[in-house]
Structures are given as C-alpha cells and as structure tokens.
PDB file of C-alpha atoms and ligand atoms in Angstrom:
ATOM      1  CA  UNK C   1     104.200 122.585 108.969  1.00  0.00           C
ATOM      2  CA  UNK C   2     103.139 119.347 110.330  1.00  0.00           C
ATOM      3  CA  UNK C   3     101.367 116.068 108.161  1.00  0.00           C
ATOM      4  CA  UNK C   4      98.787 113.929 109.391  1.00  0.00           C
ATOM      5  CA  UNK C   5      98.039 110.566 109.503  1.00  0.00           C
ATOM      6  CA  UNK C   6      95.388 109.000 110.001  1.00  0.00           C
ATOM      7  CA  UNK C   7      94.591 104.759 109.791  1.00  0.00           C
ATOM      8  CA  UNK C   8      91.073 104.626 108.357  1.00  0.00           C
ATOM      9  CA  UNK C   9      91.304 100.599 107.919  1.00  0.00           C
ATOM     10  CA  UNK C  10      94.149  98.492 109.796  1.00  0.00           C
ATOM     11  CA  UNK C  11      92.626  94.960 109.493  1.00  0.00           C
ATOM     12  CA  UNK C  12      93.593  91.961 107.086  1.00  0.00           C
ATOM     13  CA  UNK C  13      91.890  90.473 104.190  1.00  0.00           C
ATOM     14  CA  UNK C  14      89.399  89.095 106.262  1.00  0.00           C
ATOM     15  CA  UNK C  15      87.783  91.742 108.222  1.00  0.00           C
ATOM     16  CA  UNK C  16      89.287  89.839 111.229  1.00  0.00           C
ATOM     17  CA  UNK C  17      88.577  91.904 114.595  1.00  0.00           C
ATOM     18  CA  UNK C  18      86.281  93.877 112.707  1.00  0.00           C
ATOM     19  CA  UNK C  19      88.723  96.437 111.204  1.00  0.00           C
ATOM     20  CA  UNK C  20      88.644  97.884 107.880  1.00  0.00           C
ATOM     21  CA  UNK C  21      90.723  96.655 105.272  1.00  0.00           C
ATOM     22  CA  UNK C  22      94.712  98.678 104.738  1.00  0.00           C
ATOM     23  CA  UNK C  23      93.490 102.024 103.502  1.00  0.00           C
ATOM     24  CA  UNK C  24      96.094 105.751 105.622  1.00  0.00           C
ATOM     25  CA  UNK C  25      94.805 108.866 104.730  1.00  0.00           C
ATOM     26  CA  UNK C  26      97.711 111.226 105.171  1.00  0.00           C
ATOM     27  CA  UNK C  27      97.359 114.995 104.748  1.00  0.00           C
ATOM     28  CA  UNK C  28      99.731 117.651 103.544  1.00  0.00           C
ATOM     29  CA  UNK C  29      99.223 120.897 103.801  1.00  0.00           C
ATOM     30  CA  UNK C  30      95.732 121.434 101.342  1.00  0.00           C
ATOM     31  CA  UNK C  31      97.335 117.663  99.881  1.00  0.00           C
ATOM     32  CA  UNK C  32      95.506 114.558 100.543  1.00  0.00           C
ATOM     33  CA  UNK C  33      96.386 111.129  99.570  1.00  0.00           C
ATOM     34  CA  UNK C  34      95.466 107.463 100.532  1.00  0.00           C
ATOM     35  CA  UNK C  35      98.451 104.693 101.016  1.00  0.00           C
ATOM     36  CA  UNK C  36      96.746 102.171  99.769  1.00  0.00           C
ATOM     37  CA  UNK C  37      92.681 101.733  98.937  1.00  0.00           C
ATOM     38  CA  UNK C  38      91.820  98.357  99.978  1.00  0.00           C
ATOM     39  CA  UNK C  39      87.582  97.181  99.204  1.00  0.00           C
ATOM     40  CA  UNK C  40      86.550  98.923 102.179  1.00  0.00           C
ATOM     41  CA  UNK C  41      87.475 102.163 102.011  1.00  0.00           C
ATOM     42  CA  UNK C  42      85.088 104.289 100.600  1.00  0.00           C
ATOM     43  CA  UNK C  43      83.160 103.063 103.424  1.00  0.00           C
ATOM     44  CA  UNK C  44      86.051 103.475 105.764  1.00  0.00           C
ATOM     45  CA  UNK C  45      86.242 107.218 104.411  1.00  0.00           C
ATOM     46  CA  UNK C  46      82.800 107.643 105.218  1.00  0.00           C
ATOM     47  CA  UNK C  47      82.463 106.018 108.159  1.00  0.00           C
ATOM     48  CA  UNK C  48      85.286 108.600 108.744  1.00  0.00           C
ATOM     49  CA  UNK C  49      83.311 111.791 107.540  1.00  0.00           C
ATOM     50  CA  UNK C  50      86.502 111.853 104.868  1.00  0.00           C
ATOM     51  CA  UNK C  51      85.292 113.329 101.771  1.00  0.00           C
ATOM     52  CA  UNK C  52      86.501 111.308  98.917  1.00  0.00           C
ATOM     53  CA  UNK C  53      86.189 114.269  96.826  1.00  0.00           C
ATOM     54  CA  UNK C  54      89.651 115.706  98.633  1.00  0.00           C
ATOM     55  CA  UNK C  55      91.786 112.891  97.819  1.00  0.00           C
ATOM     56  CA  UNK C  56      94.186 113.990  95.248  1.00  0.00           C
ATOM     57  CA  UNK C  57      96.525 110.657  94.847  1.00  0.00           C
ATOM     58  CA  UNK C  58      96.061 107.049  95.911  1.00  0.00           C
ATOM     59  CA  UNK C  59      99.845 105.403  96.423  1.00  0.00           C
ATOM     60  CA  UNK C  60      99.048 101.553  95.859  1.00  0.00           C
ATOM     61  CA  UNK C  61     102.071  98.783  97.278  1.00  0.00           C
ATOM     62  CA  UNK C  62     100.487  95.545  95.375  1.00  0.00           C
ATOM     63  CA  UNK C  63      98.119  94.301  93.762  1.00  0.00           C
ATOM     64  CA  UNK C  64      95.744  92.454  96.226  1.00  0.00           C
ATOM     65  CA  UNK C  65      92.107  93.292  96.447  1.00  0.00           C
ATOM     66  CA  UNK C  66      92.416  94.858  99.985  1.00  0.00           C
ATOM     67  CA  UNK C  67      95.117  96.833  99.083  1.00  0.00           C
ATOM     68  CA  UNK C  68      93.845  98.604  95.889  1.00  0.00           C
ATOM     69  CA  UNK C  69      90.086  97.095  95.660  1.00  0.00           C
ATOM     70  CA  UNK C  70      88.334  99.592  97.060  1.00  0.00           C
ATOM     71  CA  UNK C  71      89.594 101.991  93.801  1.00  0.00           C
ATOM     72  CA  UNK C  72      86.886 100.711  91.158  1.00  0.00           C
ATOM     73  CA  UNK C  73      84.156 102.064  93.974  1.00  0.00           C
ATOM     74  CA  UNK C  74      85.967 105.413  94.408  1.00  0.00           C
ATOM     75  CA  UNK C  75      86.154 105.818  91.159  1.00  0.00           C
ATOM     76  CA  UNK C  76      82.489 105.144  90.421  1.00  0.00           C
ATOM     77  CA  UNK C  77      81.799 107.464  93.508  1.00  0.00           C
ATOM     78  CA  UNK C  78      83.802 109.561  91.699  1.00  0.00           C
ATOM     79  CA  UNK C  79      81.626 109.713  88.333  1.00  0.00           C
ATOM     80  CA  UNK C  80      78.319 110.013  90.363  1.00  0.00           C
ATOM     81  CA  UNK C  81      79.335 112.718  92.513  1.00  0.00           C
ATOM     82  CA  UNK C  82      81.018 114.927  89.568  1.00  0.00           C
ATOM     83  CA  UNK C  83      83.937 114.818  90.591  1.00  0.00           C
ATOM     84  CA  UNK C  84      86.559 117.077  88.500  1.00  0.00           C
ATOM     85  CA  UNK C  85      89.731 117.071  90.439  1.00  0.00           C
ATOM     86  CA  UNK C  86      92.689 115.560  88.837  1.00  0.00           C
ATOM     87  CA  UNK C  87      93.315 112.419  90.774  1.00  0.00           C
ATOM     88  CA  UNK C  88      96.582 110.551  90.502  1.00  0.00           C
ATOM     89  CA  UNK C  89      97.243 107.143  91.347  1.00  0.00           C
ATOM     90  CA  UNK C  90     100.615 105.636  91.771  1.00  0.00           C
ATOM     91  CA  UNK C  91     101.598 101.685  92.085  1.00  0.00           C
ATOM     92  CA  UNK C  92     103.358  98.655  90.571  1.00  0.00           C
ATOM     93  CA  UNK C  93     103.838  98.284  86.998  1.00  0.00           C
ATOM     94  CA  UNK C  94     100.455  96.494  85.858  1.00  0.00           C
ATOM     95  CA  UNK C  95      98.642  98.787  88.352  1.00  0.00           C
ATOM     96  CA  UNK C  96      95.935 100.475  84.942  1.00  0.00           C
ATOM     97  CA  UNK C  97      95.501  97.365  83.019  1.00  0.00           C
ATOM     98  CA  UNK C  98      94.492  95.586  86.231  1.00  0.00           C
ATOM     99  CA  UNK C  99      92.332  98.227  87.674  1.00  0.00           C
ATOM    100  CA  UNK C 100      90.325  98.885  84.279  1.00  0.00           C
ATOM    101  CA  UNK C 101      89.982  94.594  84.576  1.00  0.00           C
ATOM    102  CA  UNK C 102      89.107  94.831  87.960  1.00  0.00           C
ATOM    103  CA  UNK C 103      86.452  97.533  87.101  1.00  0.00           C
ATOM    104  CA  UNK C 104      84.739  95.886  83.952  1.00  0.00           C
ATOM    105  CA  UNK C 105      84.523  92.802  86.243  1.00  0.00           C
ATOM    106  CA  UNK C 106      82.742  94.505  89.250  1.00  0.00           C
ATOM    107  CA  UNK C 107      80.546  97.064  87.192  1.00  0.00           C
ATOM    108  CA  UNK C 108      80.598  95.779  83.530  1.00  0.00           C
ATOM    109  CA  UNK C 109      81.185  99.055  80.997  1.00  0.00           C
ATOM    110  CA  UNK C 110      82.123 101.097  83.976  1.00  0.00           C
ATOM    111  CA  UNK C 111      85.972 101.586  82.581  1.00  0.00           C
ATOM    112  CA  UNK C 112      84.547 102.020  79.367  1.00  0.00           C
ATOM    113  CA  UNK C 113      82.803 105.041  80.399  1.00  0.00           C
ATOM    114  CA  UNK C 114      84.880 108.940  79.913  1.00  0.00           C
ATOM    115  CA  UNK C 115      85.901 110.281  83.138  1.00  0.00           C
ATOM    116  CA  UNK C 116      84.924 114.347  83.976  1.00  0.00           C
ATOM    117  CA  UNK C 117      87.983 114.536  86.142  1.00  0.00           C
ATOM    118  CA  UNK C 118      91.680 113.382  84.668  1.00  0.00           C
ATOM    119  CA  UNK C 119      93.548 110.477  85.693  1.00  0.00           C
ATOM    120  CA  UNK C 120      97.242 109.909  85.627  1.00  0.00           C
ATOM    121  CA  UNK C 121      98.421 106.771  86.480  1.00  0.00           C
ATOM    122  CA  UNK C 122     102.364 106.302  87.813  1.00  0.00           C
ATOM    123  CA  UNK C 123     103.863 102.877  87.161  1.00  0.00           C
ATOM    124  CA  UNK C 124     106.780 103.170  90.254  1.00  0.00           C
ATOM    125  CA  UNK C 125     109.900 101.174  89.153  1.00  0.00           C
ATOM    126  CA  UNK C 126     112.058  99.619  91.497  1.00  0.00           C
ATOM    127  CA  UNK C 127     114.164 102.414  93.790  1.00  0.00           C
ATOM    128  CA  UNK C 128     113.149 105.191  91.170  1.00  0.00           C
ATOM    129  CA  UNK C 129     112.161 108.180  92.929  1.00  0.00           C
ATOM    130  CA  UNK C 130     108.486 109.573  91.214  1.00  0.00           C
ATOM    131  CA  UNK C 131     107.735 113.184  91.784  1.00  0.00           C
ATOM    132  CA  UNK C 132     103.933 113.642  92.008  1.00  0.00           C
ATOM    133  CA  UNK C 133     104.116 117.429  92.902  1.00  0.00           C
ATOM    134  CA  UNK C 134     104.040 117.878  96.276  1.00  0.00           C
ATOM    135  CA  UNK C 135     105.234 114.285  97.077  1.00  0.00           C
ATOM    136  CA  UNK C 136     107.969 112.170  96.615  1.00  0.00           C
ATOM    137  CA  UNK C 137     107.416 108.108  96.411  1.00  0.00           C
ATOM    138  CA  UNK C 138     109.822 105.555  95.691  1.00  0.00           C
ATOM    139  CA  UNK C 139     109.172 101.794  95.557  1.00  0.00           C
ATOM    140  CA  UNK C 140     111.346  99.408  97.251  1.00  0.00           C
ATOM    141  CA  UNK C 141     110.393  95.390  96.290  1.00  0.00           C
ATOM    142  CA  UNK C 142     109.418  93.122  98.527  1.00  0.00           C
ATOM    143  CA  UNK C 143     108.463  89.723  99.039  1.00  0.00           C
ATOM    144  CA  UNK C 144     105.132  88.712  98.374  1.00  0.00           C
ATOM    145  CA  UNK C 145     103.246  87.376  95.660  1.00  0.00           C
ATOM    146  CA  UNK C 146     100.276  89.751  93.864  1.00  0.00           C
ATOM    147  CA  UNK C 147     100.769  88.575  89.945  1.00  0.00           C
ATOM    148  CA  UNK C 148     102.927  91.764  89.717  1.00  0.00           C
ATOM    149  CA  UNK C 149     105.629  93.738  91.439  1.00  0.00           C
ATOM    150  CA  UNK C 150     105.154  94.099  95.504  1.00  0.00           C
ATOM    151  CA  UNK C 151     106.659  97.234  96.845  1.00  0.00           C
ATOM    152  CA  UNK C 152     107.810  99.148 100.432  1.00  0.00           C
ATOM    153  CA  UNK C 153     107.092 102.480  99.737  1.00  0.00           C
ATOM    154  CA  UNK C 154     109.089 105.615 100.938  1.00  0.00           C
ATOM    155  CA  UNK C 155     107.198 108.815 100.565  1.00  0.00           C
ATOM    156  CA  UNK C 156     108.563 112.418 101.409  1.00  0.00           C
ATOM    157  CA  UNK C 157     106.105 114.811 101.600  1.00  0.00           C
ATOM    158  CA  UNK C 158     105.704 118.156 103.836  1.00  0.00           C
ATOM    159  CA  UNK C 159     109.109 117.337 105.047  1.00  0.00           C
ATOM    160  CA  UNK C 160     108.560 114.113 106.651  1.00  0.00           C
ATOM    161  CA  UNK C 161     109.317 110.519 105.713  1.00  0.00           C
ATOM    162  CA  UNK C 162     107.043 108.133 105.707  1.00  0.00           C
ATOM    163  CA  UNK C 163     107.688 104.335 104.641  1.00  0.00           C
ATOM    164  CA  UNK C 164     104.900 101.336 104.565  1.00  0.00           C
ATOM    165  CA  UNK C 165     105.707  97.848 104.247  1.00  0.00           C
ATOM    166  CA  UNK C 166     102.941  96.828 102.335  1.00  0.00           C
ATOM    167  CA  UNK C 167     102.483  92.698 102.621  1.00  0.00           C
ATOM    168  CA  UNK C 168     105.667  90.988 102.623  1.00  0.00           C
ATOM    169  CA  UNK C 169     107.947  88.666 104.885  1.00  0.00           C
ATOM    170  CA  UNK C 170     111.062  89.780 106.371  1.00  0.00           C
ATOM    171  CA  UNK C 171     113.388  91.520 103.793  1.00  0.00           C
ATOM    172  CA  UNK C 172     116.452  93.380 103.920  1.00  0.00           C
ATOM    173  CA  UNK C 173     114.995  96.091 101.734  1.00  0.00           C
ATOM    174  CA  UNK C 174     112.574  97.072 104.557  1.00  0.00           C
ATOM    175  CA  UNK C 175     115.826  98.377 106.079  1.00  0.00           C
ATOM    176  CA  UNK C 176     116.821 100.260 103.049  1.00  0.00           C
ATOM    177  CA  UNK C 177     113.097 101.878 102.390  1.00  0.00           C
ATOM    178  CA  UNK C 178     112.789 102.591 106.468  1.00  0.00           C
ATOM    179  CA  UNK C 179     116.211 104.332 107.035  1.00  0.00           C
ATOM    180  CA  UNK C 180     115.706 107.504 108.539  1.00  0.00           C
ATOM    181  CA  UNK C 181     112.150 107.810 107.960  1.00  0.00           C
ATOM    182  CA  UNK C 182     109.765 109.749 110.299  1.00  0.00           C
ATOM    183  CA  UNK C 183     107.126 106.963 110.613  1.00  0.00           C
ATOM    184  CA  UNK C 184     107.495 103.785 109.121  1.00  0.00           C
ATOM    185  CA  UNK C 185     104.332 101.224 109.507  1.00  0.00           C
ATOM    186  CA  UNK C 186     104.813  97.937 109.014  1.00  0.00           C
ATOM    187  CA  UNK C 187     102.760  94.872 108.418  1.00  0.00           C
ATOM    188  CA  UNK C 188     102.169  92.221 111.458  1.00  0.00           C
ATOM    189  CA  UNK C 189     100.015  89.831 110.328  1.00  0.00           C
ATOM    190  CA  UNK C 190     101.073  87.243 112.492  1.00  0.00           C
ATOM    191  CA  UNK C 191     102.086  87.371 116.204  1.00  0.00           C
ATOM    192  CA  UNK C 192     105.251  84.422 115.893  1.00  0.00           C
ATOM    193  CA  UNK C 193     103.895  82.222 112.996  1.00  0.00           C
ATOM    194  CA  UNK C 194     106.488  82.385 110.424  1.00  0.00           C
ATOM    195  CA  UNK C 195     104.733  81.908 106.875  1.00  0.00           C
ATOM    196  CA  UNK C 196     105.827  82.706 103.196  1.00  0.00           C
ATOM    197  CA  UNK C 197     104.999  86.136 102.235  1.00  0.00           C
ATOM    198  CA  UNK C 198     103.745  87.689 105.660  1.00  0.00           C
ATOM    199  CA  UNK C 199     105.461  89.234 108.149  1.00  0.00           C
ATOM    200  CA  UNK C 200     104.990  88.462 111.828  1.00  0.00           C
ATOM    201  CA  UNK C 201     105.325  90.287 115.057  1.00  0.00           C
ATOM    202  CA  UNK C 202     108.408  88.301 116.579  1.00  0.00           C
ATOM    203  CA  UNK C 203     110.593  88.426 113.527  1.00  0.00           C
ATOM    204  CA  UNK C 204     110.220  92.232 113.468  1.00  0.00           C
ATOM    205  CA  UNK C 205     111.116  92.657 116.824  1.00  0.00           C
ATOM    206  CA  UNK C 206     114.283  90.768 116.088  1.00  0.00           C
ATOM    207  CA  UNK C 207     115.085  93.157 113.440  1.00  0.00           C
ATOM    208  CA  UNK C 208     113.525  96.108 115.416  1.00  0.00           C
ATOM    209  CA  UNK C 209     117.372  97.870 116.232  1.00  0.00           C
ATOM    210  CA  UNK C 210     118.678  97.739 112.922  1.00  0.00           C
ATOM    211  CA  UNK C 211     115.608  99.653 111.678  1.00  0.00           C
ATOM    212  CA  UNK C 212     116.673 103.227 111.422  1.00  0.00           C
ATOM    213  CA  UNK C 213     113.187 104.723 111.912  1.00  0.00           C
ATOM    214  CA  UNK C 214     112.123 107.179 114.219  1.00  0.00           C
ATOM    215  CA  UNK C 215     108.610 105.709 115.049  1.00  0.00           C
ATOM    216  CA  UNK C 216     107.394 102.353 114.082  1.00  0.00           C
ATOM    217  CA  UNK C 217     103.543 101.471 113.812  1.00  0.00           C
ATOM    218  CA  UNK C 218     102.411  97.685 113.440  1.00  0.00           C
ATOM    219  CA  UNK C 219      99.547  97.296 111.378  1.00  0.00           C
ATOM    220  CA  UNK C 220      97.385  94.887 108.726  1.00  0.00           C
ATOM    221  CA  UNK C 221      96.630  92.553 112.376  1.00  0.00           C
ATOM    222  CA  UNK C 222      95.383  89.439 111.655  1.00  0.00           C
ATOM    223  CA  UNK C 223      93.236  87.339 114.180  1.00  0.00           C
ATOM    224  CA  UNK C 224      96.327  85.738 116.017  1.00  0.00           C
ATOM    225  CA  UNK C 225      97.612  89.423 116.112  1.00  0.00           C
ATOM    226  CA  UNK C 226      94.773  91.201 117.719  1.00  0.00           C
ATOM    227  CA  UNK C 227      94.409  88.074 120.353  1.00  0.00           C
ATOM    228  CA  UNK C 228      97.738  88.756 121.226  1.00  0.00           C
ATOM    229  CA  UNK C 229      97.338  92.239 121.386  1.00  0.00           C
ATOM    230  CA  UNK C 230      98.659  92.312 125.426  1.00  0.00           C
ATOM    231  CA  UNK C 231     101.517  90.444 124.593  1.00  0.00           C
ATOM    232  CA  UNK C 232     102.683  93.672 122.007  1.00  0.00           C
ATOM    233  CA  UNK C 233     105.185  96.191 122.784  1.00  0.00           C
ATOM    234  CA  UNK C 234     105.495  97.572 119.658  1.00  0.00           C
ATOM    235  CA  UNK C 235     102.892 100.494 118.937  1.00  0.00           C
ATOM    236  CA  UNK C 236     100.087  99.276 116.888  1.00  0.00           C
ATOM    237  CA  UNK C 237      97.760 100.721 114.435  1.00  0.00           C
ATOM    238  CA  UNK C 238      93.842 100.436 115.035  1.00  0.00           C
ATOM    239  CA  UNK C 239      91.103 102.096 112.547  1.00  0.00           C
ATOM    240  CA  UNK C 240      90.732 105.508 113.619  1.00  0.00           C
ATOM    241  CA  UNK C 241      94.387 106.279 114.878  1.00  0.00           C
ATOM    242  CA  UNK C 242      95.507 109.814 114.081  1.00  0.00           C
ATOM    243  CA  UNK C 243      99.476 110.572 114.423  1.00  0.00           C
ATOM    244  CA  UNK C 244     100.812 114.200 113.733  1.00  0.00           C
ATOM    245  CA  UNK C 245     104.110 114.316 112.564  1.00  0.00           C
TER     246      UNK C 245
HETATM  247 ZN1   ZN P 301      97.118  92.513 102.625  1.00  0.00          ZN
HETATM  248 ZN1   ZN P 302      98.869  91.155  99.915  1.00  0.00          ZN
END
C-alpha cells in the first residue's frame, strides 16, 4: 500500500514566484483529502486535472485566507456540480462559524443555501487524536496569529505519517508533531530573516538533527526564499511535486 502526495500550490500569500497558494492533495487508497485549501485551489485542482468531486476531507492548520480560502469556492463548485459525497472538513476550533462568515461575505446567501451532499465539520483540540475513518489527525499548536487556534498537524493514514507545519515560527512542538513521521513539510517563508510568526530557512536547519523525521520538504516559499533557491539544501516543495510514500 503506498500514499501519495502531491503539492498542488506551494507559494505564500502573495502569489510570489508564481506558485499557487498552500493547498497537498494526498491520496489513500480510494481516500482523498486536501491539507489545507488556500484561495487558489480549486484552480490549482484544475489546473491539476484533480477532480474536486473526489476529495473526501479538507484538514485546515489556521485560519488565514490562503490556507482555508479557497473552501467557500469548493463548496459552491460543490453545489453547482451536484455534488453528493459526504465531505468532511477538519481544523481549529472556530473553523464553521468562520467559513459560513467567510462564505456570506464572498457570495452573499450562499451559506444560507441546503447542501445535497453532508458536511461534518471536526473542531481538532490541542494533541487530541480525531478519527475521520480512514485517517488519523491530531493538532499540535503553534505560533502564529489567525484570530483562532494555529496548529502542526500529524496525520496517519495508509500507514504513513505525515506532519505539516502550517505558518508558524520556530517551536518546540514542531519536534513533538514531527517525531517519527514519514514526511514532514514544513514552512520556509524566509531564507535567514527572523520575523514573528514565520519560520525561516536558517533557523530550521539549526534545528534540522533534532527533528526525528524521515524526509523533510520545505514549502509556503516566499520571494526571498525562491531567490535563494541555490543557496537550499534542504528539499523543497514546488507546485506540481508528487512524492510516493
Ligand atoms: Zn500562510
Ligand atoms: Zn498564516
């Protein structure tokens, strides 16, 4: 049995280097699942030929638009294209109320509207394992500001760890959530500019032996990142990348 990875959108907020905003599709056996839907992933997953149909969960590490933005548009996509697969979609506690805002803002009445296809939303508390049949996520908090929890997330599924840092600056809990895990992928927003709430490349490498992963991937590069890019020893994450595990 193997699980597949693949980064549809690597980038930062900004769209710098032209990369999609964070959105890994990661399949299962017939289970398909984004970590994390940031605004441009339904064209990501197109751009991609990935039907959004097949997703069956969306795992969500904060609250910040290009981490879970691009769900009001799937879920509109959703509607149109009759979609009746359950869908489930797992984050920080805050995760519903702010998507149905985020959704009335962007299309007005479109959270008022009844779904054909059930959704069941998972509020992940702090290093509480969730079962969501056939995976396994728990949330591990982090530092960075999104007007609600921030998590790490550590997901089992197939057989295989997988951890993703989500946005945060250097933590000791990244240690904890990436111990032992398969694949963990971790922000690098900077290359060695040290800023509240980010991570960058240099402190990571620092911290690089004392992560008990098997495989590290850098990802969510900003500008000073991708410039840098020959200057990286680390494996990094572009839009596109497939890894079997
Ligand atoms: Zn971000
Ligand atoms: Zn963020």
């Amino acid at each position: 049995l193997s699980v597949t990875l693949t980064f549809l959108g690597t980038g930062d907020a900004f769209g710098s280097g032209g990369r999609f905003q964070t959105c890994i599709l990661i399949r299962a056996e017939a289970f398909q699942f984004l970590l994390d839907c940031g605004a441009s992933s339904l064209i990501a997953m197109k751009k991609s030929g990935v039907p959004p149909l097949a997703i069956d969960a969306i795992l969500v590490t904060h609250l910040h638009g290009d981490h879970f933005g691009g769900i009001p548009y799937l879920l509109l996509d959703a509607q149109f294209a009759r979609r009746e697969r359950r869908l489930r979609i797992a984050g920080p506690p805050g995760l519903q109320e702010r998507l149905r805002v985020t959704s009335e803002a962007l299309f007005p009445k479109s959270s008022q509207s009844q779904h054909r296809f059930p959704i069941d939303f998972f509020e992940l508390e702090p290093r509480t394992t969730t079962s969501l049949e056939p995976l396994r996520v728990t949330a591990y908090p982090v530092v960075h500001f999104a007007g609600a929890p921030a998590y790490a997330l550590r997901v089992e599924c197939g057989g295989r760890v997988i951890v993703y840092s989500g946005d945060t600056e250097w933590t000791e809990a990244l240690i904890e959530a990436a111990s032992g895990a398969d694949l963990f992928i971790c922000e690098a927003y900077f290359f060695n500019k040290r800023v509240k709430y980010h991570m960058d490349y240099q402190t990571l490498l620092q911290h690089r032996a004392r992560l008990g992963c098997k495989r590290l991937v850098l990802t969510h590069m900003g500008q000073d990142m991708i410039d840098r890019a020959a200057d990286v020893s680390l494996e990094c994450a572009e839009d596109g990348k497939t890894i079997v595990l």
